[in-house]
Every structure is written in C-alpha cells, then in structure tokens.
Short mmCIF file of C-alpha atoms in Angstrom, two decimals:
data_model
loop_
_atom_site.label_atom_id
_atom_site.label_comp_id
_atom_site.label_asym_id
_atom_site.label_seq_id
_atom_site.Cartn_x
_atom_site.Cartn_y
_atom_site.Cartn_z
CA UNK A 1 260.53 245.43 -100.62
CA UNK A 2 261.76 248.13 -98.27
CA UNK A 3 259.96 248.48 -94.97
CA UNK A 4 259.97 251.34 -92.50
CA UNK A 5 259.48 250.88 -88.77
CA UNK A 6 258.17 253.69 -86.59
CA UNK A 7 258.30 254.00 -82.80
CA UNK A 8 257.01 256.58 -80.37
CA UNK A 9 259.51 259.32 -79.65
CA UNK A 10 261.34 258.25 -76.46
CA UNK A 11 261.13 261.74 -74.94
CA UNK A 12 257.36 261.23 -74.68
CA UNK A 13 258.11 258.79 -71.85
CA UNK A 14 260.89 260.82 -70.25
CA UNK A 15 259.35 260.97 -66.78
CA UNK A 16 262.45 261.09 -64.59
CA UNK A 17 260.95 262.58 -61.45
CA UNK A 18 257.54 262.72 -59.76
CA UNK A 19 255.05 265.37 -60.80
CA UNK A 20 254.61 266.31 -57.14
CA UNK A 21 256.94 265.47 -54.23
CA UNK A 22 260.32 267.03 -54.43
CA UNK A 23 261.17 269.11 -51.37
CA UNK A 24 263.48 271.15 -53.62
CA UNK A 25 260.58 272.13 -55.84
CA UNK A 26 258.46 273.00 -52.83
CA UNK A 27 261.23 275.24 -51.50
CA UNK A 28 261.53 276.96 -54.88
CA UNK A 29 257.80 277.44 -55.07
CA UNK A 30 257.64 278.86 -51.56
CA UNK A 31 260.50 281.28 -52.23
CA UNK A 32 258.82 282.49 -55.41
CA UNK A 33 255.55 282.98 -53.55
CA UNK A 34 257.31 285.07 -50.90
CA UNK A 35 258.77 287.33 -53.57
CA UNK A 36 255.40 287.69 -55.30
CA UNK A 37 253.57 288.55 -52.08
CA UNK A 38 255.63 291.48 -50.91
CA UNK A 39 252.68 293.78 -51.31
CA UNK A 40 250.72 294.05 -48.06
CA UNK A 41 247.31 293.72 -49.67
CA UNK A 42 248.36 290.57 -51.49
CA UNK A 43 249.65 289.18 -48.20
CA UNK A 44 246.29 289.77 -46.54
CA UNK A 45 244.47 288.09 -49.43
CA UNK A 46 246.80 285.11 -49.32
CA UNK A 47 246.39 284.73 -45.54
CA UNK A 48 242.62 284.87 -45.94
CA UNK A 49 242.71 282.16 -48.63
CA UNK A 50 244.98 279.96 -46.50
CA UNK A 51 242.65 280.30 -43.50
CA UNK A 52 239.67 279.34 -45.65
CA UNK A 53 241.53 276.34 -46.99
CA UNK A 54 242.44 275.25 -43.46
CA UNK A 55 238.82 275.49 -42.35
CA UNK A 56 237.68 273.64 -45.46
CA UNK A 57 240.21 270.86 -44.98
CA UNK A 58 238.79 270.03 -41.58
CA UNK A 59 235.40 269.08 -43.05
CA UNK A 60 235.02 266.32 -45.64
CA UNK A 61 231.96 265.67 -47.77
CA UNK A 62 230.65 262.16 -48.34
CA UNK A 63 232.48 261.80 -51.64
CA UNK A 64 235.80 262.63 -50.01
CA UNK A 65 235.13 260.23 -47.15
CA UNK A 66 234.29 257.45 -49.61
CA UNK A 67 237.49 258.17 -51.56
CA UNK A 68 239.56 258.01 -48.37
CA UNK A 69 237.99 254.68 -47.40
CA UNK A 70 238.59 253.26 -50.89
CA UNK A 71 242.24 254.35 -50.77
CA UNK A 72 242.63 252.80 -47.32
CA UNK A 73 241.52 249.46 -48.78
CA UNK A 74 243.69 249.74 -51.89
CA UNK A 75 246.84 251.21 -50.33
CA UNK A 76 248.62 248.02 -49.26
CA UNK A 77 247.77 246.29 -52.54
CA UNK A 78 249.11 249.20 -54.61
CA UNK A 79 252.22 249.65 -52.47
CA UNK A 80 253.27 246.00 -52.10
CA UNK A 81 252.43 244.94 -55.65
CA UNK A 82 254.11 247.96 -57.22
CA UNK A 83 257.30 247.59 -55.20
CA UNK A 84 257.73 244.00 -56.37
CA UNK A 85 257.35 244.99 -60.00
CA UNK A 86 259.57 248.05 -59.58
CA UNK A 87 262.33 245.90 -58.07
CA UNK A 88 262.12 243.57 -61.07
CA UNK A 89 262.23 246.59 -63.38
CA UNK A 90 265.39 247.88 -61.71
CA UNK A 91 267.05 244.45 -61.88
CA UNK A 92 266.22 244.01 -65.56
CA UNK A 93 267.35 247.51 -66.52
CA UNK A 94 263.89 248.59 -67.65
CA UNK A 95 263.99 251.17 -64.85
CA UNK A 96 267.09 253.15 -63.93
CA UNK A 97 267.76 254.76 -60.54
CA UNK A 98 268.73 258.41 -60.62
CA UNK A 99 272.19 258.94 -59.19
CA UNK A 100 272.63 262.55 -60.18
CA UNK A 101 270.69 265.28 -58.44
CA UNK A 102 268.29 267.23 -60.57
CA UNK A 103 268.91 270.92 -61.16
CA UNK A 104 266.92 273.05 -58.77
CA UNK A 105 263.66 274.39 -60.19
CA UNK A 106 264.28 272.65 -63.50
CA UNK A 107 261.46 273.04 -65.99
CA UNK A 108 259.94 270.05 -67.81
CA UNK A 109 260.62 269.66 -71.50
CA UNK A 110 257.62 270.79 -73.55
CA UNK A 111 257.34 269.14 -76.94
CA UNK A 112 255.82 271.20 -79.73
CA UNK A 113 253.67 268.47 -81.20
CA UNK A 114 250.25 270.07 -81.31
CA UNK A 115 250.37 270.52 -85.07
CA UNK A 116 247.47 268.35 -86.20
CA UNK A 117 244.08 269.87 -86.99
CA UNK A 118 241.91 267.15 -85.49
CA UNK A 119 239.86 269.63 -83.51
CA UNK A 120 238.69 271.10 -86.82
CA UNK A 121 237.97 267.64 -88.21
CA UNK A 122 235.98 266.65 -85.14
CA UNK A 123 233.92 269.82 -85.39
CA UNK A 124 233.21 269.01 -89.02
CA UNK A 125 232.04 265.53 -88.03
CA UNK A 126 229.47 266.98 -85.63
CA UNK A 127 227.79 268.91 -88.46
CA UNK A 128 227.57 266.06 -90.96
CA UNK A 129 224.08 264.73 -91.78
CA UNK A 130 222.84 261.52 -90.19
CA UNK A 131 224.22 258.36 -91.78
CA UNK A 132 221.41 256.07 -90.66
CA UNK A 133 219.96 255.69 -94.14
CA UNK A 134 223.26 255.44 -95.99
CA UNK A 135 224.50 252.21 -97.50
CA UNK A 136 227.36 250.65 -95.53
CA UNK A 137 230.74 251.30 -97.11
CA UNK A 138 234.30 250.72 -95.98
CA UNK A 139 237.36 252.58 -97.21
CA UNK A 140 240.24 250.15 -97.72
CA UNK A 141 243.68 251.70 -98.11
CA UNK A 142 245.47 250.01 -100.97
CA UNK A 143 248.23 252.46 -101.80
CA UNK A 144 250.96 254.08 -99.73
CA UNK A 145 250.57 257.78 -98.96
CA UNK A 146 246.83 257.77 -99.71
CA UNK A 147 245.17 261.17 -99.51
CA UNK A 148 241.76 261.05 -97.89
CA UNK A 149 239.08 263.69 -98.15
CA UNK A 150 237.30 264.74 -94.99
CA UNK A 151 233.93 263.67 -96.39
CA UNK A 152 235.20 260.18 -97.26
CA UNK A 153 236.74 259.79 -93.83
CA UNK A 154 233.60 260.60 -91.89
CA UNK A 155 231.30 258.46 -94.01
CA UNK A 156 232.93 255.11 -93.41
CA UNK A 157 235.25 252.92 -91.41
CA UNK A 158 238.80 253.17 -92.76
CA UNK A 159 240.80 249.93 -92.94
CA UNK A 160 244.47 249.08 -93.34
CA UNK A 161 244.25 245.35 -94.06
CA UNK A 162 247.92 245.01 -95.02
CA UNK A 163 250.70 243.68 -92.80
CA UNK A 164 252.55 246.99 -92.96
CA UNK A 165 252.09 250.46 -91.54
CA UNK A 166 250.54 252.90 -94.00
CA UNK A 167 250.68 256.68 -94.11
CA UNK A 168 247.63 258.77 -95.00
CA UNK A 169 247.53 262.49 -95.65
CA UNK A 170 244.57 264.37 -94.27
CA UNK A 171 244.25 268.15 -94.50
CA UNK A 172 247.96 268.32 -95.26
CA UNK A 173 248.94 266.32 -92.16
CA UNK A 174 250.41 262.81 -92.17
CA UNK A 175 249.13 260.04 -89.93
CA UNK A 176 250.41 256.50 -89.39
CA UNK A 177 247.98 253.58 -89.62
CA UNK A 178 249.28 250.37 -87.98
CA UNK A 179 248.91 247.05 -89.80
CA UNK A 180 245.56 245.27 -89.63
CA UNK A 181 243.93 248.30 -88.02
CA UNK A 182 240.71 250.15 -88.75
CA UNK A 183 239.08 253.28 -87.38
CA UNK A 184 236.08 255.56 -87.48
CA UNK A 185 236.59 259.25 -86.73
CA UNK A 186 233.27 260.66 -85.61
CA UNK A 187 231.29 262.26 -82.84
CA UNK A 188 229.15 260.10 -80.54
CA UNK A 189 226.06 261.27 -82.43
CA UNK A 190 227.46 259.66 -85.59
CA UNK A 191 228.28 256.04 -84.66
CA UNK A 192 226.07 254.44 -87.29
CA UNK A 193 228.98 253.47 -89.62
CA UNK A 194 230.44 251.43 -86.75
CA UNK A 195 227.09 249.73 -86.17
CA UNK A 196 226.84 249.07 -89.92
CA UNK A 197 230.34 247.54 -89.92
CA UNK A 198 228.75 244.10 -89.59
CA UNK A 199 231.13 243.05 -86.86
CA UNK A 200 230.67 242.21 -83.22
CA UNK A 201 233.62 242.39 -80.88
CA UNK A 202 235.13 240.00 -78.36
CA UNK A 203 236.83 242.80 -76.43
CA UNK A 204 235.61 246.39 -76.00
CA UNK A 205 237.85 248.87 -74.17
CA UNK A 206 236.20 252.16 -73.19
CA UNK A 207 237.87 255.35 -71.96
CA UNK A 208 234.91 257.69 -71.41
CA UNK A 209 235.42 261.45 -71.09
CA UNK A 210 234.19 261.56 -67.50
CA UNK A 211 232.48 264.69 -66.27
CA UNK A 212 234.28 266.46 -63.41
CA UNK A 213 234.87 269.95 -62.06
CA UNK A 214 238.38 270.40 -63.48
CA UNK A 215 237.18 269.48 -66.99
CA UNK A 216 234.32 271.96 -66.69
CA UNK A 217 236.71 274.72 -65.61
CA UNK A 218 239.38 274.07 -68.24
CA UNK A 219 237.14 273.49 -71.27
CA UNK A 220 240.06 271.55 -72.77
CA UNK A 221 237.84 268.78 -74.07
CA UNK A 222 234.20 267.75 -74.04
CA UNK A 223 232.74 265.34 -71.54
CA UNK A 224 229.70 263.07 -71.44
CA UNK A 225 226.99 262.83 -68.85
CA UNK A 226 226.23 259.46 -67.23
CA UNK A 227 223.06 259.21 -69.33
CA UNK A 228 225.03 259.71 -72.56
CA UNK A 229 227.56 257.05 -71.54
CA UNK A 230 224.72 254.59 -70.84
CA UNK A 231 223.41 255.18 -74.35
CA UNK A 232 226.61 253.83 -75.99
CA UNK A 233 225.30 250.79 -77.93
CA UNK A 234 227.49 248.15 -76.27
CA UNK A 235 224.83 245.39 -76.58
CA UNK A 236 224.80 245.84 -80.37
CA UNK A 237 228.60 245.89 -80.63
CA UNK A 238 229.41 243.04 -78.24
CA UNK A 239 229.83 239.41 -79.25
CA UNK A 240 228.75 236.66 -76.80
CA UNK A 241 231.07 236.50 -73.80
CA UNK A 242 232.56 239.86 -74.81
CA UNK A 243 235.05 241.28 -72.32
CA UNK A 244 234.22 244.92 -71.54
CA UNK A 245 236.98 247.01 -69.95
CA UNK A 246 236.25 250.56 -68.76
CA UNK A 247 238.85 253.05 -67.58
CA UNK A 248 237.67 254.99 -64.55
CA UNK A 249 239.02 257.74 -62.35
CA UNK A 250 239.28 257.34 -58.58
CA UNK A 251 236.07 259.26 -58.00
CA UNK A 252 233.72 256.97 -56.10
CA UNK A 253 230.78 258.49 -57.95
CA UNK A 254 232.13 257.10 -61.23
CA UNK A 255 233.03 253.72 -59.74
CA UNK A 256 229.55 253.28 -58.27
CA UNK A 257 227.97 254.37 -61.54
CA UNK A 258 229.83 251.68 -63.51
CA UNK A 259 229.14 248.93 -61.00
CA UNK A 260 225.55 249.78 -60.08
CA UNK A 261 224.11 251.37 -63.24
CA UNK A 262 226.28 251.25 -66.37
CA UNK A 263 227.27 247.58 -66.52
CA UNK A 264 223.83 246.31 -65.44
CA UNK A 265 222.21 248.43 -68.18
CA UNK A 266 224.50 246.69 -70.73
CA UNK A 267 223.96 243.21 -69.17
CA UNK A 268 227.64 243.14 -68.26
CA UNK A 269 228.70 241.19 -65.18
CA UNK A 270 231.75 242.51 -63.30
CA UNK A 271 234.56 239.97 -63.05
CA UNK A 272 237.55 242.03 -61.85
CA UNK A 273 238.90 245.44 -60.94
CA UNK A 274 242.44 246.26 -62.08
CA UNK A 275 244.70 249.21 -61.35
CA UNK A 276 247.17 251.16 -63.47
CA UNK A 277 250.03 252.49 -61.32
CA UNK A 278 252.07 255.35 -62.82
CA UNK A 279 255.76 255.59 -61.95
CA UNK A 280 258.84 257.50 -63.05
CA UNK A 281 261.70 255.91 -65.00
CA UNK A 282 263.51 255.50 -61.67
CA UNK A 283 260.60 253.67 -60.01
CA UNK A 284 258.96 256.43 -57.92
CA UNK A 285 255.22 257.08 -57.88
CA UNK A 286 254.38 260.10 -60.05
CA UNK A 287 252.25 261.44 -57.18
CA UNK A 288 252.63 260.68 -53.48
CA UNK A 289 250.65 257.54 -52.73
CA UNK A 290 248.72 259.28 -49.94
CA UNK A 291 248.21 262.60 -51.73
CA UNK A 292 244.73 263.94 -50.90
CA UNK A 293 244.41 265.49 -54.36
CA UNK A 294 245.77 263.08 -56.97
CA UNK A 295 246.68 259.44 -56.66
CA UNK A 296 249.38 257.70 -58.75
CA UNK A 297 246.89 255.06 -59.83
CA UNK A 298 243.56 254.74 -61.63
CA UNK A 299 241.24 251.85 -62.23
CA UNK A 300 239.86 249.53 -64.88
CA UNK A 301 236.59 247.66 -64.40
CA UNK A 302 236.40 244.35 -66.31
CA UNK A 303 233.15 242.56 -67.06
CA UNK A 304 231.68 239.89 -69.32
CA UNK A 305 228.55 240.08 -71.47
CA UNK A 306 227.44 236.62 -70.32
CA UNK A 307 225.93 234.74 -67.41
CA UNK A 308 228.07 232.83 -64.92
CA UNK A 309 226.87 229.52 -66.36
CA UNK A 310 228.45 230.25 -69.76
CA UNK A 311 231.56 228.32 -70.81
CA UNK A 312 234.74 230.15 -69.74
CA UNK A 313 237.70 230.75 -72.01
CA UNK A 314 240.34 228.03 -71.96
CA UNK A 315 244.02 227.94 -72.80
CA UNK A 316 245.82 225.43 -75.03
CA UNK A 317 246.03 222.89 -72.18
CA UNK A 318 242.29 222.99 -71.61
CA UNK A 319 242.60 224.68 -68.21
CA UNK A 320 240.24 227.47 -67.26
CA UNK A 321 241.87 230.90 -67.29
CA UNK A 322 240.02 233.06 -64.78
CA UNK A 323 240.60 236.80 -64.84
CA UNK A 324 242.42 237.71 -61.61
CA UNK A 325 241.07 240.50 -59.44
CA UNK A 326 243.20 243.52 -58.52
CA UNK A 327 245.85 242.90 -61.16
CA UNK A 328 248.38 245.76 -61.33
CA UNK A 329 249.71 247.38 -64.49
CA UNK A 330 252.79 249.37 -63.51
CA UNK A 331 254.37 251.60 -66.15
CA UNK A 332 255.94 254.96 -66.95
CA UNK A 333 253.09 257.09 -68.33
CA UNK A 334 253.27 258.98 -71.58
CA UNK A 335 253.60 262.74 -71.13
CA UNK A 336 250.71 263.29 -73.55
CA UNK A 337 247.45 264.14 -71.81
CA UNK A 338 245.02 261.20 -71.43
CA UNK A 339 247.28 258.72 -73.25
CA UNK A 340 246.52 255.30 -71.78
CA UNK A 341 248.78 252.23 -72.07
CA UNK A 342 247.64 249.68 -74.68
CA UNK A 343 245.96 246.65 -73.12
CA UNK A 344 246.41 244.03 -75.87
CA UNK A 345 249.44 242.42 -74.22
CA UNK A 346 248.05 242.28 -70.67
CA UNK A 347 244.69 240.94 -71.89
CA UNK A 348 245.99 238.28 -74.27
CA UNK A 349 245.72 235.40 -71.77
CA UNK A 350 242.02 236.08 -71.17
CA UNK A 351 240.75 236.72 -74.72
CA UNK A 352 240.47 234.88 -78.03
CA UNK A 353 243.72 235.20 -80.01
CA UNK A 354 241.80 235.54 -83.28
CA UNK A 355 239.03 237.76 -81.90
CA UNK A 356 237.73 241.15 -82.92
CA UNK A 357 238.83 244.01 -80.65
CA UNK A 358 237.36 247.50 -80.32
CA UNK A 359 238.46 250.61 -78.44
CA UNK A 360 235.94 253.40 -77.86
CA UNK A 361 236.97 257.03 -77.27
CA UNK A 362 240.41 256.08 -78.57
CA UNK A 363 243.07 258.68 -79.33
CA UNK A 364 245.39 256.30 -81.14
CA UNK A 365 245.29 253.09 -83.18
CA UNK A 366 246.55 249.59 -82.39
CA UNK A 367 247.51 246.73 -84.73
CA UNK A 368 244.63 244.32 -85.09
CA UNK A 369 242.11 246.65 -83.41
CA UNK A 370 239.19 248.79 -84.54
CA UNK A 371 239.20 252.24 -82.92
CA UNK A 372 236.51 254.88 -82.65
CA UNK A 373 236.40 258.43 -81.32
CA UNK A 374 236.38 262.08 -82.29
CA UNK A 375 240.16 262.22 -81.71
CA UNK A 376 240.96 258.72 -82.90
CA UNK A 377 243.98 259.81 -84.98
CA UNK A 378 245.33 262.34 -82.51
CA UNK A 379 248.38 260.38 -81.35
CA UNK A 380 248.95 258.82 -84.79
CA UNK A 381 250.29 262.10 -86.14
CA UNK A 382 253.71 261.66 -87.75
CA UNK A 383 255.29 264.17 -85.35
CA UNK A 384 254.84 261.77 -82.44
CA UNK A 385 257.03 259.11 -84.07
CA UNK A 386 260.57 258.58 -85.22
CA UNK A 387 261.50 256.30 -88.10
CA UNK A 388 264.04 253.55 -87.60
CA UNK A 389 266.42 252.44 -90.32
CA UNK A 390 264.75 250.86 -93.34
CA UNK A 391 265.26 247.19 -94.14
CA UNK A 392 264.58 244.95 -97.08
#
C-alpha cells in the first residue's frame, strides 16, 4: 500500500518580522505620507485629524481603562514566560535569529489560495430546511477521492474512520480529511445533525466569531451576539467533567461575559486562563507588547462541566493532574486569518487519551476530532498543503 503524507505549506508560517514595529517601515510610511499630502487642502485635513486623535487619546473610556489594567497585570507574566520559551527555541533551532537586514519597505508575500467556494456552500447551508425531524444518518467515507454532493454533506456528519488521510471532491474542489476525523458543515441554525450524532464530548474547544467594531466595518465574516453564543447547546454536547476551552480576544467585555454569564449559563466552572503569545520566526513579538491597539497575545478560558467535589483526572501514576493557571502557548502564527494553533498536544496531559473531542466554529480538521462550523473545511483545501514523497 502506498501512502501519501501532506503538510501545511511552510510559507504559511513565514513570519520573519513583526507586523508592527520596524522603524524602517515607519520611516517609509512617513515619507510616503509626506509625498501624498503635498496638496494644501489635504494637509489641513490631515492636521485636523491628527489634532482630533490627540484630543481623543487623552481621554479613555471604561473599556480602555479596564484593558490597560488587565495588560498591567499580565505584562510581566507574558514577557518573562515568553522570553524563557523563546530562548529555548533559539537554542534548539526551532527559531532562527535574523542576521541579514530586511529590504526597506519590503512587501509581504501574498499567497493566492482563496480558490475554494466555501462561502457559497455556507450560504446554501443557511437555506436548507430544518433537520429536526430527519432520521440521524452519518456519511462514512470508504473510498479514496469520494465525490460528495452538497445536499449529502449538509444532511449529516461526515466521517473518515480510516487511519489514513482521505481526499474528497466537493464542487470541483479537493479537500483533505485527516485520519479518524469527522465534521459537520453547517450554519449555527442547523446544528441538529451534531446533536443527533449520539456522542457526548470530553473536550469542547470554541472559537466564537466575537462581535466587534472592526468586524462590523469590514463585513469580512459574520459574527454572533452574546445571546446567540449562550444558546450554543454545550450542556447537550458535553460529557461529565468535560473540559470547555474558549478562545477570547483581549476585550474586557468578552472576558467578563465568559466568566460572569456564558460559563455559568452552561454550568461550567472556570479552572484556568491561558494565553497564546504570537512571535516571529526569530523570536520577536508580532506586535509591540505595550501597543495600545493590538497585543501580541490572546486568551483561552478553560472550565469544567462538573462541581469541585468531582473526581479529578489522574495520570498513570495515580497523581492528580491539575490544570495550571496562566500557561503560555508561544508559537509563530499562521498567516491565514483567524487560524488558531491546534490544542490537542498542549491539552493531552489534562484530558482522557481515548476521549471524544469537539471543536466548534472550526476552520480546519484535526485527527481524532469532530469539527463543526460554516467554514469547517476552509483550511483543508488542497492548495494549503504540499505532498511529501510517497512510501509503501
């Protein structure tokens, strides 16, 4: 039997310099602005805007003050913990210092990978009839290169129960399905097939499309209101002692919502708050640590669907394995928008090795996991991968 191994294209993680910092880039930007503002009227407009920004910057609303206080508390933890891991990364060769100066005003490489038609598929899913009264069915992929109709895909959970990666063709596009993975591609209004899947999960990872001003302005993707997020049927999907992990931005409004409203409504008790720190391949933060606009880190809130008196998970030696608070995940981020690092490896010490795992609002699949979302196959498109040499 010949097997084919696929890996993410390495250029998707080619983050060699911070997104914002470089004095060289600032100088280039300033020189370009000077050339563009030669017209007197434009100069007056720009001066007026700058003055307004200066006045605005002197007054902070309560949300901004809360964010500043939160950062003040987290700063030393993020800085000290990250530096230790970065030093280890440089020693091991995982990270590489940049010795050569970058070309001035160099432009980032833009990959032409937006070839899949998932936006059309997701729109189709929204207009499908309710599946509440339909008999539960699962589509198991038995043959390589299986072609799947859109109707079949939206009506059921699709499973790859084999130990090998499979390729499916959907609307003329090829997608890779990892071994032992399953998924449901649907809108939030059509989750019934997942509820009918007759499984409860020991781990549920959630990456909600949080509502914010930039999302509203860009219209790049849909977002959910807090009420809609609370209506996600976690209690029906969670097994006893289920570990619930929610990705959250640094907005204090979202953090408070998870801690004070969302988790209590799901009977989830918070056990830890972790942080994902994003760095370049040379070990620099992708944004300045003290940037008032964007931070190089975001959070994960971990909780258990169980009371404190429940039996904790134990390792092979019978010792209790508590989940540590403020654990750091330091990595080079993918250049694809909203692509989060997989958590299976960092969670393995705190979860059942033979458990059932679920990711909600997923944009890619993981071996051994069930994934759901209206873009669940987005980053499984063949164009995002390269094939390694075949073996027998």
